[in-house]
Amino acid sequence: MKANRNQYLLDESDVPTHWYNILADLDVPTEGVRRARPAPSAPTAAAERQAPNIPLSMYRDSVGGRRHVEIPDEVRRQYQRWRPTPLVRAHALERALDTPAHIYYKYEGANAAGSHKLNSALAQAYYYKKAGVQELTTGTGAGQWGTALAMACQAIGLGCTVFMVRCSFEQKPYRRVLMELNGARVIPSPSGTTEAGRALLAASPDSEGSLSIANAEAIEHARSVTGGRFAVGSGENHVLLHQTVIGEEALRQMEMAGEFPDVVIASMGAGSNFAGLAFPFYREKLRTGADTRLVAVEPEACPKMTRGRYAWDYNDYSGTTPMTKMYTLGHTYVAPGVHAGGLRYHGAAPLVSLLHRHGRMEAVAVGQNAAFEAGALFARTENLVPAPESAHAVRGVIDEAVRAREERRATVILCNISGHGMLDLSAYDQYLAGTLKDHTATDEQIAASLAALPDVEPAGAAS
């Protein structure tokens, strides 16, 4: 290991040739992650509407048993426009914390979209285009996924419509501009353009929206468009598969650094950036017997991993999607409008949920001000402003590094900075001014939402 080295860089020829499929190595039961369960007693027409519209070539790879899935040449060429991404040793942050910990971060914000989301957006646009689709429609929380999909559709030659969660639409106007610059139509959600949106607005005219609601509107819109399909930015097996380019690169870069992480940390929305970094390290942990911890950091405003229930649930507010087994707060849960809009999703990916259920990973929840405090320190020391979502991961890193200092214990920490925060400076401005509010989900809110879970198992079986 070269102790003073800052960056560990790979050549563009080193972009992975294959994604990693964790299903090949799971040592726990996989019910609920290989296929979804239909709604109970659904009429035939509804069941047909719920049938997945994912191209079979992409779907098969995400539910099969092949450990390595080849990345199509066209997608890999697109990746090479900005990948491999750097691995950086956070020397300045280590000094500021006076910690014996070695802190590394994988930086995914250096592409045009500004986040890791482009890894899956390009892959999905490729497969949908190959299947004859003409337009992709999606919901987006903070706008990173919507931006990535708009850019991917522009690159591949598809139309794009994005339903953006209303609070983020208002908080982050420049993400809307980026999407529109790339030819996408952007609609604040809930909107008056769909039945799902109109029903929600009738019940709650001032709703700030949620990703679950935006997805419900996007699904409805996609069904109304000739050649249209719904594309999802996180949670599904194929999305997590695409994101494993992050961890595959990081493995090689940590080898260059001469170290292997004791703890791998990433923020937790539905699970794409966490899985992208952590899944390849899970494989190596199994192979080598390393005692590496995998830690997901979620917001206290949307604590599905730490306070939710492991149950069958829908992915969207209106309940039109097939159900999957996941940690969830209930598909009707609407999180407070924290600035980490990408973490305001009610459920966790089935694969990530499965790992957590069987003790293969950990989850912690942090408050909004605690996350921004960490993001601000990272900006001052590393001169990189992390997105609010990534600031949650930084909070987890700092807490681990401080414990290492207090225990006088050497430890190696790796985290994923999933995107930059240059379009989130208004949120940092609120933090600096002392006006940023903390939001914590109440027991009553969670209980009310969980009470609406579909009754598909005996009482207590899904808890």
XYZ file of C-alpha atoms in Angstrom:
463
model
C 0.000 0.000 0.000
C 1.211 3.502 -0.873
C 0.133 5.429 2.212
C 0.151 8.896 0.614
C -1.567 8.006 -2.645
C -4.838 9.879 -3.276
C -6.456 8.218 -6.302
C -6.608 4.667 -7.580
C -7.410 4.852 -11.262
C -8.160 2.228 -13.886
C -7.963 2.587 -17.674
C -11.129 2.648 -19.782
C -10.126 -0.755 -21.102
C -10.633 -1.961 -17.516
C -14.375 -1.231 -17.523
C -15.941 -4.530 -16.444
C -17.085 -6.822 -19.234
C -19.687 -8.487 -16.996
C -22.228 -7.566 -14.340
C -22.367 -9.686 -11.181
C -25.496 -11.686 -10.312
C -25.654 -12.245 -6.550
C -28.326 -14.936 -6.969
C -25.539 -17.335 -7.939
C -23.978 -17.037 -4.480
C -26.819 -16.455 -2.018
C -26.729 -18.937 0.848
C -30.261 -18.089 2.048
C -33.737 -18.970 0.682
C -34.627 -16.823 -2.336
C -38.433 -16.849 -2.216
C -39.747 -13.510 -3.405
C -36.666 -12.382 -5.317
C -36.827 -14.633 -8.365
C -40.439 -13.813 -9.213
C -43.180 -11.559 -7.919
C -46.480 -12.617 -6.403
C -49.712 -11.387 -8.063
C -52.337 -9.510 -6.109
C -54.739 -11.641 -4.052
C -57.993 -12.488 -5.819
C -57.167 -10.092 -8.656
C -59.610 -10.123 -11.583
C -58.198 -11.385 -14.866
C -57.999 -7.924 -16.437
C -56.118 -6.518 -13.463
C -53.748 -9.468 -13.387
C -52.973 -8.908 -17.061
C -52.245 -5.247 -16.404
C -49.826 -6.265 -13.693
C -47.799 -8.520 -15.983
C -44.209 -7.231 -16.124
C -43.238 -5.383 -19.303
C -39.504 -5.929 -18.894
C -37.725 -7.227 -22.014
C -37.187 -10.943 -21.544
C -33.503 -10.703 -22.479
C -32.972 -8.330 -19.546
C -35.351 -10.108 -17.169
C -33.850 -13.586 -17.603
C -30.381 -12.381 -16.692
C -31.682 -10.810 -13.465
C -33.455 -13.939 -12.160
C -31.169 -16.675 -13.484
C -28.288 -18.485 -11.859
C -25.381 -17.250 -13.972
C -22.821 -15.572 -11.749
C -21.564 -13.218 -14.463
C -23.769 -11.573 -17.096
C -22.038 -10.148 -20.147
C -22.435 -6.400 -20.673
C -23.551 -5.713 -24.278
C -20.808 -4.078 -26.333
C -22.898 -0.972 -27.028
C -23.597 -0.459 -23.315
C -19.951 -0.996 -22.395
C -18.899 1.562 -25.020
C -21.287 4.049 -23.427
C -19.826 3.234 -19.993
C -16.357 3.993 -21.299
C -17.352 7.629 -21.777
C -16.857 8.104 -18.017
C -15.988 4.754 -16.461
C -14.005 3.489 -14.642
C -14.795 5.946 -11.870
C -12.096 6.891 -9.350
C -11.476 5.357 -5.950
C -10.138 8.055 -3.619
C -8.411 7.854 -0.246
C -9.976 10.536 1.985
C -6.765 11.645 3.685
C -8.091 15.104 4.630
C -11.232 13.683 6.218
C -9.129 11.181 8.167
C -6.962 14.018 9.515
C -9.987 16.118 10.454
C -11.413 13.194 12.415
C -8.025 12.273 13.922
C -8.883 8.653 13.256
C -6.702 5.602 12.660
C -9.276 4.472 10.097
C -8.389 4.412 6.414
C -11.321 5.907 4.487
C -11.881 5.268 0.782
C -14.741 6.443 -1.398
C -15.885 5.395 -4.844
C -17.057 8.500 -6.691
C -19.995 7.973 -9.055
C -20.875 11.619 -9.693
C -18.436 12.410 -12.506
C -20.740 11.617 -15.431
C -23.124 13.963 -17.207
C -26.098 12.853 -15.103
C -24.155 13.396 -11.873
C -24.931 10.061 -10.233
C -24.667 6.285 -10.427
C -28.107 6.059 -12.062
C -26.685 6.237 -15.582
C -25.237 2.720 -15.136
C -28.713 1.185 -15.317
C -30.409 3.848 -17.442
C -28.147 3.132 -20.423
C -28.535 -0.616 -20.042
C -32.312 -0.406 -19.802
C -32.624 1.975 -22.746
C -30.532 -0.454 -24.810
C -32.676 -3.490 -23.967
C -35.988 -1.676 -24.393
C -34.908 -0.213 -27.744
C -33.858 -3.683 -28.897
C -37.325 -4.950 -27.901
C -39.027 -2.376 -30.142
C -40.100 0.075 -27.433
C -40.450 3.709 -28.542
C -40.866 5.602 -25.270
C -39.857 5.030 -21.646
C -41.802 6.506 -18.756
C -40.638 6.598 -15.158
C -41.024 8.100 -11.721
C -38.113 9.871 -10.068
C -37.557 10.984 -6.487
C -34.822 13.614 -6.335
C -34.414 13.615 -10.105
C -31.142 11.705 -10.503
C -32.857 8.708 -12.083
C -35.069 10.889 -14.277
C -32.010 12.802 -15.464
C -30.099 9.606 -16.203
C -33.004 8.033 -18.082
C -33.581 11.191 -20.117
C -29.911 11.205 -21.138
C -29.941 7.486 -21.917
C -33.097 7.794 -24.021
C -31.532 10.708 -25.884
C -28.385 8.651 -26.541
C -30.258 5.498 -27.616
C -33.096 7.211 -29.508
C -36.201 6.808 -27.322
C -38.871 9.202 -26.113
C -38.980 9.868 -22.361
C -41.633 11.050 -19.887
C -40.742 11.588 -16.226
C -43.090 11.996 -13.266
C -41.020 13.825 -10.651
C -42.030 13.840 -6.989
C -43.547 17.271 -6.402
C -41.419 18.337 -3.427
C -38.252 17.547 -5.409
C -39.702 19.195 -8.526
C -39.929 22.391 -6.454
C -36.684 21.916 -4.476
C -34.488 20.956 -7.453
C -35.593 22.885 -10.560
C -32.291 22.436 -12.386
C -32.756 18.678 -12.527
C -35.959 19.352 -14.448
C -33.960 21.593 -16.781
C -31.405 18.819 -17.389
C -34.182 16.375 -18.245
C -35.869 18.812 -20.593
C -32.551 19.659 -22.264
C -32.363 15.964 -23.116
C -35.820 15.924 -24.649
C -37.820 14.528 -21.732
C -41.270 15.685 -20.681
C -41.264 16.308 -16.903
C -44.489 16.312 -14.858
C -44.715 17.088 -11.124
C -46.354 14.238 -9.194
C -49.071 13.925 -8.039
C -50.478 15.460 -11.198
C -53.839 15.927 -12.839
C -52.796 13.923 -15.900
C -53.547 10.437 -14.520
C -56.346 8.790 -12.569
C -53.907 7.891 -9.802
C -52.725 11.491 -9.520
C -56.199 12.975 -9.597
C -57.411 10.604 -6.893
C -54.486 11.458 -4.653
C -54.948 15.208 -5.150
C -58.651 14.917 -4.380
C -57.801 13.281 -1.061
C -54.739 15.430 -0.311
C -54.522 18.612 -2.442
C -51.261 19.734 -0.819
C -49.476 16.387 -1.123
C -45.712 16.657 -1.559
C -45.806 13.339 -3.399
C -43.714 10.201 -3.095
C -41.807 7.925 -5.433
C -44.540 5.330 -4.986
C -47.113 7.836 -6.290
C -44.848 8.963 -9.156
C -44.340 5.344 -10.194
C -48.096 4.721 -10.129
C -48.629 7.681 -12.458
C -45.784 6.603 -14.726
C -47.163 3.068 -15.004
C -50.602 4.389 -15.897
C -49.148 6.781 -18.472
C -46.999 4.070 -20.058
C -50.084 1.908 -20.634
C -51.693 4.774 -22.547
C -48.776 5.308 -24.959
C -48.307 3.221 -28.099
C -44.889 1.599 -27.845
C -44.496 2.875 -24.279
C -43.058 1.028 -21.297
C -42.393 1.827 -17.650
C -38.731 1.765 -16.531
C -37.731 1.687 -12.879
C -34.566 3.177 -11.421
C -34.012 1.025 -8.356
C -35.213 -1.976 -6.408
C -35.647 -4.501 -9.206
C -33.115 -7.285 -9.677
C -32.001 -6.061 -13.105
C -31.246 -2.559 -11.786
C -29.105 -3.915 -8.956
C -27.367 -6.181 -11.477
C -26.431 -3.234 -13.716
C -25.028 -1.273 -10.786
C -22.487 -3.951 -9.849
C -19.985 -2.336 -12.221
C -19.328 -0.061 -9.221
C -18.249 -2.838 -6.885
C -16.382 -4.803 -9.543
C -14.206 -1.772 -10.250
C -13.804 -1.021 -6.545
C -12.525 -4.546 -5.878
C -9.676 -4.035 -8.327
C -8.953 -0.573 -6.956
C -8.858 -1.744 -3.339
C -6.412 -4.416 -4.475
C -4.283 -1.603 -5.948
C -4.439 0.092 -2.544
C -3.301 -3.121 -0.880
C -6.280 -3.233 1.493
C -9.677 -4.892 1.828
C -12.519 -3.039 3.574
C -13.641 -3.968 7.064
C -16.883 -2.112 6.421
C -18.674 -1.151 3.181
C -21.188 1.707 3.487
C -23.759 3.238 1.147
C -26.977 5.189 1.451
C -30.278 3.340 1.196
C -33.274 4.327 -0.885
C -34.539 1.269 -2.701
C -31.044 -0.179 -2.845
C -29.337 0.363 -6.195
C -26.181 2.201 -5.121
C -25.830 0.081 -1.971
C -26.121 -3.156 -3.958
C -23.889 -1.847 -6.724
C -20.998 -1.403 -4.312
C -21.764 -4.079 -1.726
C -22.804 -7.134 -3.759
C -19.370 -7.866 -5.303
C -17.794 -7.462 -1.857
C -20.380 -9.880 -0.462
C -19.176 -12.419 -3.020
C -15.559 -11.911 -2.024
C -16.483 -12.035 1.644
C -18.020 -15.482 1.085
C -15.055 -16.610 -1.000
C -12.317 -15.467 1.355
C -14.043 -15.603 4.737
C -13.359 -11.905 5.347
C -15.259 -10.383 8.268
C -16.472 -7.408 6.242
C -19.625 -5.616 7.402
C -22.104 -4.220 4.866
C -23.982 -1.172 6.176
C -26.900 0.698 4.592
C -27.739 4.200 5.863
C -31.323 5.423 5.487
C -33.148 8.604 6.588
C -35.148 8.723 9.801
C -37.964 10.152 7.676
C -38.250 6.902 5.682
C -36.846 4.071 7.833
C -38.049 1.003 5.957
C -35.047 -1.153 6.923
C -34.867 -0.180 10.598
C -38.572 0.258 11.423
C -40.480 -1.350 8.563
C -41.878 -4.850 8.172
C -40.631 -7.731 6.031
C -43.720 -8.499 3.969
C -45.257 -8.837 0.531
C -46.117 -5.380 -0.791
C -46.619 -3.383 -3.957
C -43.962 -1.158 -5.485
C -46.356 1.653 -6.353
C -49.010 3.664 -4.533
C -51.984 2.405 -6.556
C -51.094 -1.275 -6.148
C -50.943 -2.116 -9.851
C -47.511 -3.748 -9.786
C -46.876 -7.356 -8.831
C -45.941 -7.735 -5.175
C -42.490 -8.575 -3.909
C -41.139 -9.583 -0.500
C -39.319 -6.660 1.012
C -38.799 -4.442 4.008
C -41.526 -1.865 3.640
C -43.355 0.948 5.389
C -46.382 0.206 3.230
C -46.918 1.353 -0.360
C -49.220 4.176 0.798
C -46.543 5.690 3.052
C -45.647 9.267 2.067
C -42.369 10.375 3.641
C -41.804 13.982 4.726
C -40.125 16.166 2.125
C -36.492 15.709 3.118
C -33.944 16.856 0.556
C -32.611 13.329 0.012
C -35.504 12.651 -2.335
C -33.867 9.507 -3.678
C -34.160 7.909 -0.221
C -37.894 8.601 0.251
C -39.052 5.267 -1.190
C -41.309 3.125 0.996
C -39.601 -0.214 0.318
C -36.199 -1.831 -0.039
C -35.131 -4.025 -2.946
C -36.100 -7.688 -2.403
C -32.466 -8.809 -2.740
C -31.231 -6.240 -0.218
C -34.167 -7.033 2.064
C -33.265 -10.710 1.921
C -29.688 -10.022 3.025
C -30.925 -7.888 5.902
C -33.558 -10.436 6.924
C -30.881 -13.113 7.289
C -28.323 -10.929 9.053
C -25.935 -10.593 6.123
C -25.959 -6.781 6.327
C -26.820 -3.960 8.733
C -28.984 -0.859 8.476
C -28.959 2.405 10.427
C -31.147 5.511 10.208
C -29.896 9.092 10.581
C -31.560 12.488 10.739
C -31.444 15.096 8.007
C -29.295 17.595 9.912
C -26.859 14.864 10.945
C -26.496 13.858 7.296
C -25.940 17.434 6.125
C -23.444 18.034 8.926
C -21.468 15.092 7.559
C -21.855 16.304 3.977
C -20.600 19.754 4.931
C -17.508 18.311 6.636
C -16.842 16.145 3.600
C -17.130 19.213 1.349
C -14.683 21.186 3.491
C -12.116 18.404 3.743
C -12.409 16.550 0.434
C -13.574 19.571 -1.605
C -16.446 17.542 -3.038
C -20.088 18.346 -2.251
C -21.959 15.056 -1.868
C -25.590 14.728 -2.857
C -27.951 14.661 0.157
C -28.385 10.931 -0.421
C -24.623 10.366 -0.363
C -24.314 12.586 2.714
C -26.183 9.861 4.600
C -23.420 7.412 3.661
C -20.802 9.956 4.769
C -22.573 10.184 8.131
C -22.186 6.438 8.455
C -18.493 6.692 7.541
C -17.819 9.413 10.098
C -19.576 7.497 12.860
C -17.495 4.381 12.054
C -14.272 6.409 11.946
C -15.016 8.081 15.273
C -15.664 4.678 16.893
C -12.347 3.472 15.491
C -10.648 6.474 17.110
C -12.349 5.928 20.461
C -11.487 2.227 20.424
C -7.980 2.886 19.061
C -8.733 0.363 16.372
C -7.371 0.331 12.834
C -10.165 -0.180 10.312
C -10.624 0.178 6.567
C -13.832 1.887 5.455
C -15.176 2.010 1.901
C -18.216 4.050 0.916
C -20.069 4.997 -2.222
C -20.476 8.680 -3.044
C -23.337 7.984 -5.421
C -23.645 11.513 -6.776
C -22.607 15.145 -6.424
C -24.645 17.812 -4.654
C -24.034 20.787 -6.924
C -27.746 20.920 -7.770
C -28.616 20.641 -4.067
C -26.837 23.759 -2.831
C -30.131 25.342 -1.743
C -30.453 22.500 0.789
C -26.905 23.103 2.025
C -27.768 26.805 2.233
C -30.633 25.927 4.580
C -28.273 23.803 6.657
C -25.740 26.630 6.943
C -28.505 29.089 7.858
C -29.802 26.778 10.571
C -33.253 26.473 8.977
C -33.012 22.863 7.809
C -35.633 20.768 9.589
C -35.351 17.243 10.881
C -38.156 14.833 10.067
C -38.709 11.554 11.868
C -41.429 9.103 10.951
C -43.851 8.652 13.847
C -45.014 5.288 15.116
C -48.571 6.297 14.242
C -47.671 7.122 10.618
C -45.863 3.843 10.133
C -48.604 1.799 11.817
C -51.318 3.401 9.673
C -49.427 2.677 6.470
C -48.511 -0.883 7.465
C -52.169 -1.540 8.269
C -52.872 -1.204 4.533
C -50.457 -3.990 3.546
C -52.078 -6.638 1.322
C -53.261 -9.640 3.321
C -51.493 -12.461 1.513
C -49.986 -14.439 4.399
C -51.233 -15.655 7.779
C -51.047 -13.056 10.514
C -47.490 -12.711 11.784
C -45.917 -14.656 8.921
C -44.604 -11.537 7.198
C -43.509 -9.606 10.230
